[in-house]
Tab-separated table of C-alpha atoms in Angstrom:
chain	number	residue	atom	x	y	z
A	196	UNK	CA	0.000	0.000	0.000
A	197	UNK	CA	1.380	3.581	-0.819
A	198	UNK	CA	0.727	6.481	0.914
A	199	UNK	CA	0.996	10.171	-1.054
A	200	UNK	CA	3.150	12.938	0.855
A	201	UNK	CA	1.472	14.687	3.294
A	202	UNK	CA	3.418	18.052	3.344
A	203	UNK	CA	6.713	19.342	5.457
A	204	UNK	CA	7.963	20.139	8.784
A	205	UNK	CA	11.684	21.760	10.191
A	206	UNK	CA	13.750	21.362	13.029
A	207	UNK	CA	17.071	20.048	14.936
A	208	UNK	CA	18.605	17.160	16.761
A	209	UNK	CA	21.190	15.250	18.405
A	210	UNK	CA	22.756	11.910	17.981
A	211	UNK	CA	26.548	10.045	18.624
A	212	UNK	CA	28.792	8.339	16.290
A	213	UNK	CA	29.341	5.035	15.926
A	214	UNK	CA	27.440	2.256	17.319
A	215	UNK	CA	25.460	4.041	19.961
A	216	UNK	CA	22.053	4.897	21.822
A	217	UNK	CA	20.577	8.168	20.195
A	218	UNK	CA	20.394	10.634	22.782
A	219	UNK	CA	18.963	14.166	22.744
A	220	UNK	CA	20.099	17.665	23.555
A	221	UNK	CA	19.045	18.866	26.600
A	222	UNK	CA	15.726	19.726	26.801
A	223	UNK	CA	15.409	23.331	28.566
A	224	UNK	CA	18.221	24.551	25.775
A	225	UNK	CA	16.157	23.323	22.880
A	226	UNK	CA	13.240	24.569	23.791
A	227	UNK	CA	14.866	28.124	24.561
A	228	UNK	CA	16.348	28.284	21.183
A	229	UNK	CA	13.695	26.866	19.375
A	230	UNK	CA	11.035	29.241	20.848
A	231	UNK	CA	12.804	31.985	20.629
A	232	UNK	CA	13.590	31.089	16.787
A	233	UNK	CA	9.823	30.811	16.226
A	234	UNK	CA	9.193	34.038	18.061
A	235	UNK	CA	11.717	35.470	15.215
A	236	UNK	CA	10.145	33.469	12.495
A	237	UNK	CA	13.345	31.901	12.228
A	238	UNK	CA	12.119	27.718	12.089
A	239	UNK	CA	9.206	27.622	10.395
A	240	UNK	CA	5.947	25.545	10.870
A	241	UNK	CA	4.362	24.304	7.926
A	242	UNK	CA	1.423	22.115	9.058
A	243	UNK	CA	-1.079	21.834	12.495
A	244	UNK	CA	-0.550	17.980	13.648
A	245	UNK	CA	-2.724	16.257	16.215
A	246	UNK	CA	-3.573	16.686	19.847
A	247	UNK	CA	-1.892	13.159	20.864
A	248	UNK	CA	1.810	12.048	19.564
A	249	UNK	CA	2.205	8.333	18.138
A	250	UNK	CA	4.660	5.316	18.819
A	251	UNK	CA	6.539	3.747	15.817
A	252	UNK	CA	9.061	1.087	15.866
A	253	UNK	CA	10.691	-1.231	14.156
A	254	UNK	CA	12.944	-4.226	14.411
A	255	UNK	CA	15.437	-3.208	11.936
A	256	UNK	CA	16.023	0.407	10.245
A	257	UNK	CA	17.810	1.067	7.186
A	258	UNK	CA	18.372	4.437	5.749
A	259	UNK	CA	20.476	6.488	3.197
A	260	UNK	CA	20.959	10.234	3.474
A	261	UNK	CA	19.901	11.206	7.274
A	262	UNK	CA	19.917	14.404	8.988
A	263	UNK	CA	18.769	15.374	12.019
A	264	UNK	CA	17.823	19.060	13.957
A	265	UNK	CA	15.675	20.864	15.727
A	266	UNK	CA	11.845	22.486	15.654
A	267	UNK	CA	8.670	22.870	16.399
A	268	UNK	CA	5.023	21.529	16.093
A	269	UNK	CA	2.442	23.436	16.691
A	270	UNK	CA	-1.065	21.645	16.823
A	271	UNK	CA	-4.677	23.677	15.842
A	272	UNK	CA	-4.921	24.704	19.183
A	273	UNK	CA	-2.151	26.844	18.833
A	274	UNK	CA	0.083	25.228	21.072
A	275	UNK	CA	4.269	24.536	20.257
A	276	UNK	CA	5.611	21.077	20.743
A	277	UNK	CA	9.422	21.191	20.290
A	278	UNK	CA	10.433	17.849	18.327
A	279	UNK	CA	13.626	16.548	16.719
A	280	UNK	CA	13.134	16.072	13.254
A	281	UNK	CA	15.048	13.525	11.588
A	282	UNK	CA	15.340	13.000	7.598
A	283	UNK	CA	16.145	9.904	5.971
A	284	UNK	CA	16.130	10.271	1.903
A	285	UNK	CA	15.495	6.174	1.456
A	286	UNK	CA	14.378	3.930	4.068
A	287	UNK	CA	13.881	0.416	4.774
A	288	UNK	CA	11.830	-0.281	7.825
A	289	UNK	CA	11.549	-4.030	9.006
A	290	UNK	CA	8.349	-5.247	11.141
A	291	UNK	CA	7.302	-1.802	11.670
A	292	UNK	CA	4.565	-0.979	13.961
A	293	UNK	CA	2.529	2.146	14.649
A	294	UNK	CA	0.403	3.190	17.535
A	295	UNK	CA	-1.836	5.863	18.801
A	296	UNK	CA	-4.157	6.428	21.562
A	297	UNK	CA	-7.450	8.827	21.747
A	298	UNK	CA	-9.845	9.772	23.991
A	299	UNK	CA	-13.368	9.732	23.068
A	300	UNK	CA	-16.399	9.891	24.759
A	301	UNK	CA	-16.923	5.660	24.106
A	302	UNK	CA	-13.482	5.347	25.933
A	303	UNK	CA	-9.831	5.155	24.362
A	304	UNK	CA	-9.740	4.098	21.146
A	305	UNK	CA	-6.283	2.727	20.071
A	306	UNK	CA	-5.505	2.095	16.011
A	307	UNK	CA	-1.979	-0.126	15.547
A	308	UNK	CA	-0.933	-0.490	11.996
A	309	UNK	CA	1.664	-3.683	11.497
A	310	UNK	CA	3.868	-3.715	8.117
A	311	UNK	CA	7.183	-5.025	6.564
A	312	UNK	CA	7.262	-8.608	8.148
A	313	UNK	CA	8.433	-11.667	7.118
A	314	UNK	CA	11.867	-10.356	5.353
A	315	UNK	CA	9.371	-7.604	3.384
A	316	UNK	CA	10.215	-4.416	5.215
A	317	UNK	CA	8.226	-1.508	4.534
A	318	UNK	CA	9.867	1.392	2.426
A	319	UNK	CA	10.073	5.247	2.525
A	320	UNK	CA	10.998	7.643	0.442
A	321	UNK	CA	11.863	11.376	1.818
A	322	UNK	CA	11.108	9.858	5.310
A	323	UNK	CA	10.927	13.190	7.314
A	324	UNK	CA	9.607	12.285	11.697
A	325	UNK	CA	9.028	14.984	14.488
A	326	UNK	CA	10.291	12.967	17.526
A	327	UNK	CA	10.292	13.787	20.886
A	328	UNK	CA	11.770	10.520	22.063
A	329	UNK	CA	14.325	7.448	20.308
A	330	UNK	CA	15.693	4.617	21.601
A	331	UNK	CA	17.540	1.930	19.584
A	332	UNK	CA	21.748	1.091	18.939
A	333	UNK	CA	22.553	2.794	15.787
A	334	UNK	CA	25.384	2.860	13.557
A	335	UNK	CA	26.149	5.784	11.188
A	336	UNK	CA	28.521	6.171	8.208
A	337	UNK	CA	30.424	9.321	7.304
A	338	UNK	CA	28.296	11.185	10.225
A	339	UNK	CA	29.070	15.289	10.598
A	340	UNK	CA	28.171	16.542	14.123
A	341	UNK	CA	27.235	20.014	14.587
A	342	UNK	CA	27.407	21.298	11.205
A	343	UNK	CA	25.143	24.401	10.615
A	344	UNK	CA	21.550	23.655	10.137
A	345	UNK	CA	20.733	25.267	6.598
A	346	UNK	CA	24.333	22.925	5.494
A	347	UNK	CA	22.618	19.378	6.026
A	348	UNK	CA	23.162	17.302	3.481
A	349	UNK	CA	19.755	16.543	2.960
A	350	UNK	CA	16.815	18.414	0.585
A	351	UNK	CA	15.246	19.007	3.749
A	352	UNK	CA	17.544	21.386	6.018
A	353	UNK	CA	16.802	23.613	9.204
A	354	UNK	CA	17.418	27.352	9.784
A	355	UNK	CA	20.823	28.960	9.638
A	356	UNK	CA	22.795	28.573	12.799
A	357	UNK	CA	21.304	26.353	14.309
A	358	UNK	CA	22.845	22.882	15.763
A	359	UNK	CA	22.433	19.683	13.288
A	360	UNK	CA	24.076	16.276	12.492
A	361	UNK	CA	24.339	14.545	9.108
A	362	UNK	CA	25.794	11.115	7.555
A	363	UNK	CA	25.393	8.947	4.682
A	364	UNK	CA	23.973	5.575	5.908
A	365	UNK	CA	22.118	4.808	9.133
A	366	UNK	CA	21.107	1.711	10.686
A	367	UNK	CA	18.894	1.479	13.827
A	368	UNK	CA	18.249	-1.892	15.424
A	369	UNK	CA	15.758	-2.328	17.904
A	370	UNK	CA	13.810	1.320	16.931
A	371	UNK	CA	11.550	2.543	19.716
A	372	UNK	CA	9.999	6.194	18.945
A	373	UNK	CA	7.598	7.974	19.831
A	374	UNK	CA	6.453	11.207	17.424
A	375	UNK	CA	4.344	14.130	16.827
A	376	UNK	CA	4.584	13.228	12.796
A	377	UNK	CA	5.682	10.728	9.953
A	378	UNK	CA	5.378	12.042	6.649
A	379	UNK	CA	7.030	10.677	3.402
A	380	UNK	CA	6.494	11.387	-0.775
A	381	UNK	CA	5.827	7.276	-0.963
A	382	UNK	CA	5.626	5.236	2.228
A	383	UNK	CA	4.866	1.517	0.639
A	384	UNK	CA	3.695	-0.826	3.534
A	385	UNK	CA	3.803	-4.491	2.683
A	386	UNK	CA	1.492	-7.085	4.514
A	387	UNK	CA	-0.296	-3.951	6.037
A	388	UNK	CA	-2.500	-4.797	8.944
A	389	UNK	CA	-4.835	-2.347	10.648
A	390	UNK	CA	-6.524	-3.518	14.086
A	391	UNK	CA	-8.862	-1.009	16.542
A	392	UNK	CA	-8.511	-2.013	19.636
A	393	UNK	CA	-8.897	-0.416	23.650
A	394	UNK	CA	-5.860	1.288	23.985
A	395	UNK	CA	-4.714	-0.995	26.007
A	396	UNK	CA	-2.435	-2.778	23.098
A	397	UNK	CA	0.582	-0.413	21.664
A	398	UNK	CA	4.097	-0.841	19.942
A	399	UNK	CA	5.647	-0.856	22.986
C-alpha cells in the first residue's frame, strides 16, 4: 500500500557516532532556542498535527541520506511542541509498527498499523519524523556533528545557525519512537495490517 506525501515540517537534533544509543540535547536549551527562533520566524511551521503524539518502531532500520535538527510543532490549538526532526532520503523499515491512543467519549480508542514482516520491510521515500523521544543502537557512516543547520546534506535542512548532524547511511536496530509526525512522498507498507482495539495494546 502507498501512501501520497502529506506536506513538510523543520527542526534540529542530536545523535553520537558510531554504534550508539541516540540521545537528545538537553531539553530546557532546545526549547529556549527553538522558541525563541519561532518568536523570530526563524524555524518555520508548515502544518497543524494532532492533539496526541504516536509510537513507531521497528525491528530493523535502514536508511540512506539522514539528517537530524531541531523544531517545532504546533497543533490547531495553537500550542508549540518542540520535536527533533530527523530526515532519511530512502528507508527500509523491518516489522514496523505504529500506535496511537485517543480519547473519546466511548473510551480510548487505540488504532496499531503492522507492516514489513516476514523479510518484506516496509519502504520510505523522503522519510521526514518529528520525535520527541528514540531509543535503539545505531550505527552511522560518514556522520558530521554540529554542522550548521541550513548545510545538512539533505533536501530538507533547518534554519541557519542552528545545531544539526548529518551522515550517509544509518542503521537502527531495535527502533523505539515515539512522534508528533511521519510524513514521506511514498511510504509503501507491505502485509499492512490495521486492528482497533482499547488502547490498552501499543508498539511498545
Amino acid at each position: 500500500m502507498k501512501f501520497p506525501m502529506l506536506r513538510h515540517l523543520r527542526a534540529l537534533g542530536s545523535t553520537h557516532a558510531g554504534r550508539i544509543a541516540l540521545v537528545a540535547i538537553p531539553a530546557g536549551i532546545v526549547s529556549a532556542g527553538l522558541m525563541g527562533g519561532v518568536a523570530q520566524g526563524a524555524v518555520p511551521v508548515s502544518f497543524s498535527v494532532s492533539g496526541s503524539q504516536f509510537q513507531i518502531s521497528a525491528s530493523q532500520l535502514e536508511g540512506t541520506g539522514f539528517s537530524q535538527y531541531g523544531g517545532v510543532a504546533k497543533d490547531t490549538e495553537g500550542g508549540d511542541h518542540t520535536v527533533a526532526i530527523a530526515n532519511i532520503k530512502s528507508a527500509e523499515l523491518g516489522d514496523l509498527c505504529q500506535s496511537a491512543v485517543t480519547d473519546t467519549p466511548l473510551g480510548k480508542v487505540g488504532v496499531l498499523i503492522t507492516a514489513g514482516g516476514d523479510g518484506e520491510p516496509a519502504t520510505a521515500s523522503d522519510l521526514q519524523i518529528g520525535m520527541t523521544g528514540l531509543k535503539g543502537d545505531a550505527e552511522f557512516e560518514n556522520i558530521r556533528i554540529g554542522v550548521d543547520a541550513s548545510d545538512v546534506e539533505t533536501k530538507a535542512k533547518g534554519s541557519p545557525g542552528d545545531f544539526a548532524q548529518d551522515a550517509d547511511t544509518i542503521s537502527i536496530s531495535g527502533l523505539e519512537q515515539t512522534a508528533w509526525s511521519t510524513q514521506a512522498s511514498v511510504f509503501t507498507l507491505k502485509g499492512m495490517k490495521l486492528e482497533l482495539t482499547d488502547g490498552s495494546k501499543t508498539c511498545f
